[in-house]
Each structure stands twice: as C-alpha cells, then as structure tokens.
mmCIF file with all atom_site columns, C-alpha atoms in Angstrom:
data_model
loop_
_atom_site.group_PDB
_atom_site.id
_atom_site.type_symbol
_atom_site.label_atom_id
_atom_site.label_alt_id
_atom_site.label_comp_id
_atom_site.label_asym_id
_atom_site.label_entity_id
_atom_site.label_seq_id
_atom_site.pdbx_PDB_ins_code
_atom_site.Cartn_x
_atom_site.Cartn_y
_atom_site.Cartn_z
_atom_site.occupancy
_atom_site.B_iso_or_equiv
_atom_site.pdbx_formal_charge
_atom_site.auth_seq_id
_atom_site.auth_comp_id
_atom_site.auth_asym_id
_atom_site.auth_atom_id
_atom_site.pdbx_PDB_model_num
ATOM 1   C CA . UNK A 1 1   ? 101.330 117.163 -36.870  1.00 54.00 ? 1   UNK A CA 1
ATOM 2   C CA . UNK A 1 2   ? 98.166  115.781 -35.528  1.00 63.00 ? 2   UNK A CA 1
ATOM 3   C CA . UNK A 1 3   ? 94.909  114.812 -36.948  1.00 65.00 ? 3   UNK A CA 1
ATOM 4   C CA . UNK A 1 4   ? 93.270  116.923 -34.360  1.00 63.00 ? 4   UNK A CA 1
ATOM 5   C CA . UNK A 1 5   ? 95.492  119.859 -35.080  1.00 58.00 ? 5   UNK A CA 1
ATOM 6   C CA . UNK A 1 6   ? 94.926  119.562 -38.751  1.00 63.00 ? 6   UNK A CA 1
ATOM 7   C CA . UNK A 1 7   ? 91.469  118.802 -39.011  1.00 63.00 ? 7   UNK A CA 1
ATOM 8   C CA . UNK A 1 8   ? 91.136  122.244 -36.599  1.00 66.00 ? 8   UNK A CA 1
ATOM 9   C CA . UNK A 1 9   ? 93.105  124.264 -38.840  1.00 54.00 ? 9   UNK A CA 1
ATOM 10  C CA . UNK A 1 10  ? 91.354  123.286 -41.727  1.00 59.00 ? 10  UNK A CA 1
ATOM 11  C CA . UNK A 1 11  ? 88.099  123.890 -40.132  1.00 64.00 ? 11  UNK A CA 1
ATOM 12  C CA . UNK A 1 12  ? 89.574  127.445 -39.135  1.00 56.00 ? 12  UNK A CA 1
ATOM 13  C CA . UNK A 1 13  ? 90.835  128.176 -42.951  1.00 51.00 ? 13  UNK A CA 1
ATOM 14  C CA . UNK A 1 14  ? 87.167  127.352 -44.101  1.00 56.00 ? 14  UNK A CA 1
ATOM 15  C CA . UNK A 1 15  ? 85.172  129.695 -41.644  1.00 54.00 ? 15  UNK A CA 1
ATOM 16  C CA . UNK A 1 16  ? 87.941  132.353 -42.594  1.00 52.00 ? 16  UNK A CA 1
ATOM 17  C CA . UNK A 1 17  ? 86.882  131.482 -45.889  1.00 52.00 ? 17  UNK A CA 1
ATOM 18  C CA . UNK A 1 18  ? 83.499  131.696 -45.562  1.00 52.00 ? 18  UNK A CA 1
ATOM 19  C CA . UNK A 1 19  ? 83.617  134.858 -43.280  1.00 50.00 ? 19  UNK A CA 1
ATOM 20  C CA . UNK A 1 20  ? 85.785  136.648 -46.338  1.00 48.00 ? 20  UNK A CA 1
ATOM 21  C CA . UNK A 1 21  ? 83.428  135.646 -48.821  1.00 53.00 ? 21  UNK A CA 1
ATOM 22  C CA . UNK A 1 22  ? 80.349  137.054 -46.941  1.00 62.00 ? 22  UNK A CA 1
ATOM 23  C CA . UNK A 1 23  ? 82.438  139.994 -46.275  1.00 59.00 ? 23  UNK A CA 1
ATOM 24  C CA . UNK A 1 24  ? 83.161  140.345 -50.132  1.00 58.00 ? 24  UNK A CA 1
ATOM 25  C CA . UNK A 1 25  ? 79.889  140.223 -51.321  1.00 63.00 ? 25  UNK A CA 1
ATOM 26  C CA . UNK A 1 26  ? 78.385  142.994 -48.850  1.00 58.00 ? 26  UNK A CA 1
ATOM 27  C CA . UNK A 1 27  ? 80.998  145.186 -49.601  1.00 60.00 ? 27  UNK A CA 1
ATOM 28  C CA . UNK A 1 28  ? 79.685  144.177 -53.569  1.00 55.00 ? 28  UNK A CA 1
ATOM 29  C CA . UNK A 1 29  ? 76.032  144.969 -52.132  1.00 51.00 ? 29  UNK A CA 1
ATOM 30  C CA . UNK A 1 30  ? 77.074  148.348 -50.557  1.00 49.00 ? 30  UNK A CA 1
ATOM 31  C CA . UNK A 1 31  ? 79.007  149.381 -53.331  1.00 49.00 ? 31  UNK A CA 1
ATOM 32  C CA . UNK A 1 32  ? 76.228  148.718 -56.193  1.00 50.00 ? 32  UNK A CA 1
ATOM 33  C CA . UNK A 1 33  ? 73.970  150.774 -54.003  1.00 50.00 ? 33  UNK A CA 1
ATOM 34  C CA . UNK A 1 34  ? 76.149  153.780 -54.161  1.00 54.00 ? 34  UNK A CA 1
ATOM 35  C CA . UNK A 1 35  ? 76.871  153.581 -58.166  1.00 70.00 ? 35  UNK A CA 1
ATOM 36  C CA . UNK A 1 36  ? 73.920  155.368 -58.850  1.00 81.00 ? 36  UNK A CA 1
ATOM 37  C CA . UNK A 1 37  ? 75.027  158.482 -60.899  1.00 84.00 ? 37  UNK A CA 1
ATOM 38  C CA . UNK A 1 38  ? 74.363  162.013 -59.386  1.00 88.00 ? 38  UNK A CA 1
ATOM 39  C CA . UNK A 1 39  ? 73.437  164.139 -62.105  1.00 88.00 ? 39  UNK A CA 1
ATOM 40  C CA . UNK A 1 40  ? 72.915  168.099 -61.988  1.00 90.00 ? 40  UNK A CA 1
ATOM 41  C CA . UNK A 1 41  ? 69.364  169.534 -63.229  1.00 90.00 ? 41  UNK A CA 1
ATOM 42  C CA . UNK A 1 42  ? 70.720  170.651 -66.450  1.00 92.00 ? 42  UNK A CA 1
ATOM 43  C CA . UNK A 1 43  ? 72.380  167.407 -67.395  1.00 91.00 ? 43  UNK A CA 1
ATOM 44  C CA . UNK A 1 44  ? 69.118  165.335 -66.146  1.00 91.00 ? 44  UNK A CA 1
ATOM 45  C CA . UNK A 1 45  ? 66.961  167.683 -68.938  1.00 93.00 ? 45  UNK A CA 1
ATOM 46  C CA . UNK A 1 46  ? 69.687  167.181 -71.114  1.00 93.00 ? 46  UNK A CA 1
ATOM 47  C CA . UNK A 1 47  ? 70.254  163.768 -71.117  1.00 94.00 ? 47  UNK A CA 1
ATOM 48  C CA . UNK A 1 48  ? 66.490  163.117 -70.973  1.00 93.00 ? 48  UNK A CA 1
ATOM 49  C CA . UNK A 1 49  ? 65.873  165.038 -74.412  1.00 94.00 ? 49  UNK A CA 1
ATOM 50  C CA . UNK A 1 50  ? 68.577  163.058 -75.832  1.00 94.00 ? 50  UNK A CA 1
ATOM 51  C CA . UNK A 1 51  ? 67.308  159.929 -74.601  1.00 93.00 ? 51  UNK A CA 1
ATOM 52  C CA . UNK A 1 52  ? 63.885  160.664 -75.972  1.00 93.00 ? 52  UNK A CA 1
ATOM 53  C CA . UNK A 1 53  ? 65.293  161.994 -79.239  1.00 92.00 ? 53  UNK A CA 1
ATOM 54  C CA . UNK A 1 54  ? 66.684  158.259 -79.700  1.00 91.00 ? 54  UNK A CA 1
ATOM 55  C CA . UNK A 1 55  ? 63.468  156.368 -79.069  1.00 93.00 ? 55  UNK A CA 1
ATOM 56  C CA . UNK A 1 56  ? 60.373  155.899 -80.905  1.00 92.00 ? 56  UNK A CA 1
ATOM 57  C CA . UNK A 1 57  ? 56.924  156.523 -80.238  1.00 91.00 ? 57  UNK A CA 1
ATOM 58  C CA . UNK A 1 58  ? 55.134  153.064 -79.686  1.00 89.00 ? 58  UNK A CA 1
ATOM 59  C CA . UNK A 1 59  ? 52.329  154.954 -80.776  1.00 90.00 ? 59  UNK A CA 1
ATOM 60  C CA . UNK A 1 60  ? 53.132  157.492 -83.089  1.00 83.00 ? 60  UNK A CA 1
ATOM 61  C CA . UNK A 1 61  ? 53.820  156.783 -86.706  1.00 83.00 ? 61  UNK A CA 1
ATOM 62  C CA . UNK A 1 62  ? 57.583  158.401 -87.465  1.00 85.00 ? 62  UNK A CA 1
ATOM 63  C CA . UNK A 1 63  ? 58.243  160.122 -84.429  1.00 89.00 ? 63  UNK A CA 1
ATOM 64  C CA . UNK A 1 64  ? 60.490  160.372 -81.577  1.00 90.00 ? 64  UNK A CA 1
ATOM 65  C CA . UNK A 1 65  ? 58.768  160.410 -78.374  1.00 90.00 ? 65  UNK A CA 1
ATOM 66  C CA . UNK A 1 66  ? 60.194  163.988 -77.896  1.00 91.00 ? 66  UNK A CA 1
ATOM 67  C CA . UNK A 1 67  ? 58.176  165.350 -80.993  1.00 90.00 ? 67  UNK A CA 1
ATOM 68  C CA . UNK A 1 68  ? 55.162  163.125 -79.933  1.00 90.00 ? 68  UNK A CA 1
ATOM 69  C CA . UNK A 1 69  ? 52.415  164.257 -78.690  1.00 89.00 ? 69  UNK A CA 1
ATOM 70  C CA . UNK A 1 70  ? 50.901  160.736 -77.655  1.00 90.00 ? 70  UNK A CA 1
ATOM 71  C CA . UNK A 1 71  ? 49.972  160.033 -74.020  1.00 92.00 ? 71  UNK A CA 1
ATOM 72  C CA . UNK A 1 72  ? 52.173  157.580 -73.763  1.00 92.00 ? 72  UNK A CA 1
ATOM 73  C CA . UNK A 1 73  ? 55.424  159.450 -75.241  1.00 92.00 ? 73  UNK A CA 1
ATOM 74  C CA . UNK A 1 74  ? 54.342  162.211 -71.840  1.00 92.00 ? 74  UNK A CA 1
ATOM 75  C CA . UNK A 1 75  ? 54.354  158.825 -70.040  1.00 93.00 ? 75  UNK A CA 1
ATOM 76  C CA . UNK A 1 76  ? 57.821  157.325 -71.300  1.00 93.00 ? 76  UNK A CA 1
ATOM 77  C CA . UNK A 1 77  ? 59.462  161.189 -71.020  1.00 93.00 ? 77  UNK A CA 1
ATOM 78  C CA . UNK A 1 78  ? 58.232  161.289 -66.905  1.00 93.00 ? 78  UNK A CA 1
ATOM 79  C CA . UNK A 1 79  ? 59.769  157.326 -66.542  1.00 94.00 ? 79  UNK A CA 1
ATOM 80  C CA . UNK A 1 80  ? 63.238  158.452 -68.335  1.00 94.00 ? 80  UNK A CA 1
ATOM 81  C CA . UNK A 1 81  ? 63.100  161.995 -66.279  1.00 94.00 ? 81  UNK A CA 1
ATOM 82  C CA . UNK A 1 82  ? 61.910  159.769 -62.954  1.00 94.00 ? 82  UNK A CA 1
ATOM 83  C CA . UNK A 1 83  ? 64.941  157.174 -63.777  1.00 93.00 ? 83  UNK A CA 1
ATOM 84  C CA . UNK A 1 84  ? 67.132  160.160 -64.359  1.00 94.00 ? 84  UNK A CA 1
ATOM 85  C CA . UNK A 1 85  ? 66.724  161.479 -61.397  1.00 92.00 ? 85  UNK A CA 1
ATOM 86  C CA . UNK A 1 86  ? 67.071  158.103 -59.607  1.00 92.00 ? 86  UNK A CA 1
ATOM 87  C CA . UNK A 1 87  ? 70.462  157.926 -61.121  1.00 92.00 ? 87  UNK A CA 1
ATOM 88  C CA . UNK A 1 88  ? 69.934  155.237 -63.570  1.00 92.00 ? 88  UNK A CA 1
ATOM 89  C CA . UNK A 1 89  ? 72.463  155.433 -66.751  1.00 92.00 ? 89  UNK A CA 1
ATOM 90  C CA . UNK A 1 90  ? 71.085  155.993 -70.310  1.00 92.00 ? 90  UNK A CA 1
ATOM 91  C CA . UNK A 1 91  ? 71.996  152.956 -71.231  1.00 92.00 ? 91  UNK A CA 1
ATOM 92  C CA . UNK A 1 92  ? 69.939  151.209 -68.155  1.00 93.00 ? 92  UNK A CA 1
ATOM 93  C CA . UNK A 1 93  ? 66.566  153.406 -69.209  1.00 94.00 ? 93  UNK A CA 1
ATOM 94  C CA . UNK A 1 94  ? 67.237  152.387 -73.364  1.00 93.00 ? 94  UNK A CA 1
ATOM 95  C CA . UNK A 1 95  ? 67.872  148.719 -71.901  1.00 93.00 ? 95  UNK A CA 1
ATOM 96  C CA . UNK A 1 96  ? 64.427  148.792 -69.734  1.00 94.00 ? 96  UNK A CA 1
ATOM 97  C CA . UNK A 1 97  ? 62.738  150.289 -72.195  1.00 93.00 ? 97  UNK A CA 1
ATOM 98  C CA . UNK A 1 98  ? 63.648  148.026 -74.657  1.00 92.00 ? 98  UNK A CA 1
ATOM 99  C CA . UNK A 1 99  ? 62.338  145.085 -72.789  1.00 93.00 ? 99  UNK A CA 1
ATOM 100 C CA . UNK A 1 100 ? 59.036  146.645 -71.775  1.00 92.00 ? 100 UNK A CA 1
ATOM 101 C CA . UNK A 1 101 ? 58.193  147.955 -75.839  1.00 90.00 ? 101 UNK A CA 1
ATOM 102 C CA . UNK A 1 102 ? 60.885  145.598 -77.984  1.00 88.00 ? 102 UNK A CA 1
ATOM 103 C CA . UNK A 1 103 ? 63.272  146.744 -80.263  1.00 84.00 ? 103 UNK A CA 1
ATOM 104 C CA . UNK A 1 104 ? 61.102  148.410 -82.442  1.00 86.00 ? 104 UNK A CA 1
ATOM 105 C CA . UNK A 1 105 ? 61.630  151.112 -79.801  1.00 89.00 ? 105 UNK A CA 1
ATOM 106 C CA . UNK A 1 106 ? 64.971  152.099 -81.106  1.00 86.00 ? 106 UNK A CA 1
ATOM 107 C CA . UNK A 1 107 ? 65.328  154.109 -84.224  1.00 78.00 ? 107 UNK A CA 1
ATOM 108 C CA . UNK A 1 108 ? 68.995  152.651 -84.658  1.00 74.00 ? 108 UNK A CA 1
ATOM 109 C CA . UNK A 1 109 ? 68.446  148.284 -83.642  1.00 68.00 ? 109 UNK A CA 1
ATOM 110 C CA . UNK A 1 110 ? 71.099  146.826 -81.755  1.00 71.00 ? 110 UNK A CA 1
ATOM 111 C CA . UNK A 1 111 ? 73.522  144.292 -83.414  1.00 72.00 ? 111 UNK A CA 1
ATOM 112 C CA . UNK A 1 112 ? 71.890  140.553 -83.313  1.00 72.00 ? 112 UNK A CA 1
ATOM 113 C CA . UNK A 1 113 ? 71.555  137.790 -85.212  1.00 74.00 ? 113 UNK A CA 1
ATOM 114 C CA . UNK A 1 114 ? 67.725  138.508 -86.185  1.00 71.00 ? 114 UNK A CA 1
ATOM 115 C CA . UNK A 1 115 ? 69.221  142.160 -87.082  1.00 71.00 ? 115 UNK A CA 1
ATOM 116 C CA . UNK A 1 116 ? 72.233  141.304 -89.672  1.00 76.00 ? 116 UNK A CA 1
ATOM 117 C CA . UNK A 1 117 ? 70.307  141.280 -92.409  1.00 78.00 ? 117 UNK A CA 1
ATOM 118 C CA . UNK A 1 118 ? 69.722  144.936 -91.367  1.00 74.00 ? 118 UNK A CA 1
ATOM 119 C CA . UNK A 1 119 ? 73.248  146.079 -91.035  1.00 75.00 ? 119 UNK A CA 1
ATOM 120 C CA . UNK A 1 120 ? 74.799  143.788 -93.337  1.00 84.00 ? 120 UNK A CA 1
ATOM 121 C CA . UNK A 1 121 ? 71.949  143.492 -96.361  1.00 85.00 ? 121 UNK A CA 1
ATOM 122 C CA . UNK A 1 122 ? 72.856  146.634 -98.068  1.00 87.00 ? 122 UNK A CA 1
ATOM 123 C CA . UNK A 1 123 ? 76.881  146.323 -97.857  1.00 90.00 ? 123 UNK A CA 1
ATOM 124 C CA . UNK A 1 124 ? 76.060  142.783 -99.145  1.00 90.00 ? 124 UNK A CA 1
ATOM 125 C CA . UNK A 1 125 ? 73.509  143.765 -101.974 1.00 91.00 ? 125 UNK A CA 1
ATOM 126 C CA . UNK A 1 126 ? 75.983  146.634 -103.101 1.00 92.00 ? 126 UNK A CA 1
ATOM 127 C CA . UNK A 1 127 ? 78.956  143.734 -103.616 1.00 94.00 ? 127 UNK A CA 1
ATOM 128 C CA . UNK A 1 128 ? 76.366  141.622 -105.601 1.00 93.00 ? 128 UNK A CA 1
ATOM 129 C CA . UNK A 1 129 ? 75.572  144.141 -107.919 1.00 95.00 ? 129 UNK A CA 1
ATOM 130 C CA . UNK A 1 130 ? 79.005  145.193 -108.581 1.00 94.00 ? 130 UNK A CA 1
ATOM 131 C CA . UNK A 1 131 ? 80.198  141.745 -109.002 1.00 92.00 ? 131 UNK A CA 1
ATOM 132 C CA . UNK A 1 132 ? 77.313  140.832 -111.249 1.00 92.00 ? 132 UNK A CA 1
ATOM 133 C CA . UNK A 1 133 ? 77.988  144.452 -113.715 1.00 92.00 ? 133 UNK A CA 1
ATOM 134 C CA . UNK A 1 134 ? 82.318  143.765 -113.702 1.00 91.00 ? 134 UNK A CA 1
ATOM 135 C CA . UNK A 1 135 ? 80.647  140.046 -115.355 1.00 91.00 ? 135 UNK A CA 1
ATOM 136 C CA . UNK A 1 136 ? 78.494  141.548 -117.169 1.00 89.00 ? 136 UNK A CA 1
ATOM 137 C CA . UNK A 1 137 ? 81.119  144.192 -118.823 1.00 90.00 ? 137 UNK A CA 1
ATOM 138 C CA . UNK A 1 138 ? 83.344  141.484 -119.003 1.00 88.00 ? 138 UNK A CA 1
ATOM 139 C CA . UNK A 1 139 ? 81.074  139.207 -121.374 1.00 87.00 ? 139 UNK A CA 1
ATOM 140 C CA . UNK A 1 140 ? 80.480  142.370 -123.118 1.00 87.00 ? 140 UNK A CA 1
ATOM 141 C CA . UNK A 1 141 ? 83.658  142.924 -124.219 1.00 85.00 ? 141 UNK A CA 1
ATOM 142 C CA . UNK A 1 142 ? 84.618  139.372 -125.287 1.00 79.00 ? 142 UNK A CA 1
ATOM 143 C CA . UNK A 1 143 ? 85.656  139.096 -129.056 1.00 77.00 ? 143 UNK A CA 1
ATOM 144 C CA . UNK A 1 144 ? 83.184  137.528 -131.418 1.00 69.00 ? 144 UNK A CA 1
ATOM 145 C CA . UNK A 1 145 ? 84.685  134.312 -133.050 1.00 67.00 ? 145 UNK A CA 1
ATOM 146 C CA . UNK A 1 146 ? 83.829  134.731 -136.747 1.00 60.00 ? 146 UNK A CA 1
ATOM 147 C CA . UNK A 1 147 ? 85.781  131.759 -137.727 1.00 62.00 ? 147 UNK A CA 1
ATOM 148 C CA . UNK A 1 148 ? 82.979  129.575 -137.090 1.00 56.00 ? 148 UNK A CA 1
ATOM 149 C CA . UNK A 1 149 ? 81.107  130.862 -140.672 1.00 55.00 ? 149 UNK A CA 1
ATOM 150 C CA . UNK A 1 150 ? 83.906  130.571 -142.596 1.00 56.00 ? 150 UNK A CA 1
ATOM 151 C CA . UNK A 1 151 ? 84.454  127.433 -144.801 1.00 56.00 ? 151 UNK A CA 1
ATOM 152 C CA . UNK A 1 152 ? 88.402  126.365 -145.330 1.00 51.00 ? 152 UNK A CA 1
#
C-alpha cells in the first residue's frame, strides 16, 4: 500500500470515529431527556406524602415536614409535589434536598464515614459491655488461694 492511501484511510477511520462518537453522545442527550418518570395523580400524592414523611422539618423541632406546620415544610411539600410532577425520582428530590438543608434533613443519615459512629456505636458499645461482664464473671469465679496463710 501507499502512504497516500494509508494516511487517507486513517484520516477516514478517525472522522468515522469522531462522527460515531458525536452520534453516541446525542443519542445519550436525547435519551436522558426522556427518563423522566411519568407518574399518575395518585402515585404523585402518594409518593409525595411518603417523601415528606421521611424528611425533617429544618424548622420544626421533631417533626416530619408532613406533620409541620412551618412555612417552610408548605414550601419543601410544593418543591417535592413540583419535582414530582416534573418526573424527578424520590431519590433525586431526597438527594437535592439534602444538599440544599444537609443531612440533618433525613431522619434515617446515609452511610459515611462522619456517620459510622452512628450506625456502628451501639453494635460496638453492646460487644464492649458484654466482653467486659464474661471478664468480669470470669474473675468472679476464680478460686481463692488460701495456701498463701498457711505456714508448712
């Protein structure tokens, strides 16, 4: 073969390339754009009580923002409903919610490393103190040596 004839086929396999790739990722585009979920009335005020019975009030003490009665719970209820309806997923409007109020949004915190101690400290603190009473019992129940007073 050629150089000419080579160096055009290569420069044909890399626009192909390119042209695929473009192709690829507005097919990508298109597609995300349709994943929205289509939900029916009932399941949007379903779903939308059971998202709000899973999140705190960021300004109610102890309370859901379905049982609030805090402006901004009626605020957070319209975004979930407004989301709902927009076809977000529940867990996109927990996630988004989450990073506008924190974690401390959640009743039940996700799984991280600044969370172990939450999920982890009372499994860990129930070993300890049966490891420390089977010790204790154990030391207990050791014989007393009462040839040490005893004169031979």
């Amino acid at each position: 073969m050629s150089q000419a004839y080579t160096s055009t086929l290569m420069r044909l396999l890399a626009g192909f390339a390119v042209l695929l790739c473009i192709s690829l990722s507005l097919q990508g585009a298109a597609q995300a754009a349709s994943d929205k979920i289509h939900y029916t009335p009932d399941q949007i005020r379903d779903l939308g009580f059971e998202i709000a019975h899973e999140l705190r009030c960021p300004m109610s003490v102890n309370q859901n923002l379905f049982d609030s009665g805090a402006p901004i719970a009626s605020e957070l209820k319209g975004q979930i409903f407004l989301m709902l309806e927009q076809g977000e997923s529940k867990a996109e409007i927990i996630d988004f919610l989450v990073q506008r109020y924190g974690e401390k949004i959640r009743y039940q915190p996700s799984f991280s490393g600044a969370t172990a101690i939450l999920w982890f400290g009372p499994i860990l603190l129930l070993i300890g103190i049966v490891g420390f009473a089977a010790v204790f019992i154990r030391e207990q129940r050791k014989p007393v040596n009462t040839k040490a007073n005893t004169y031979e």
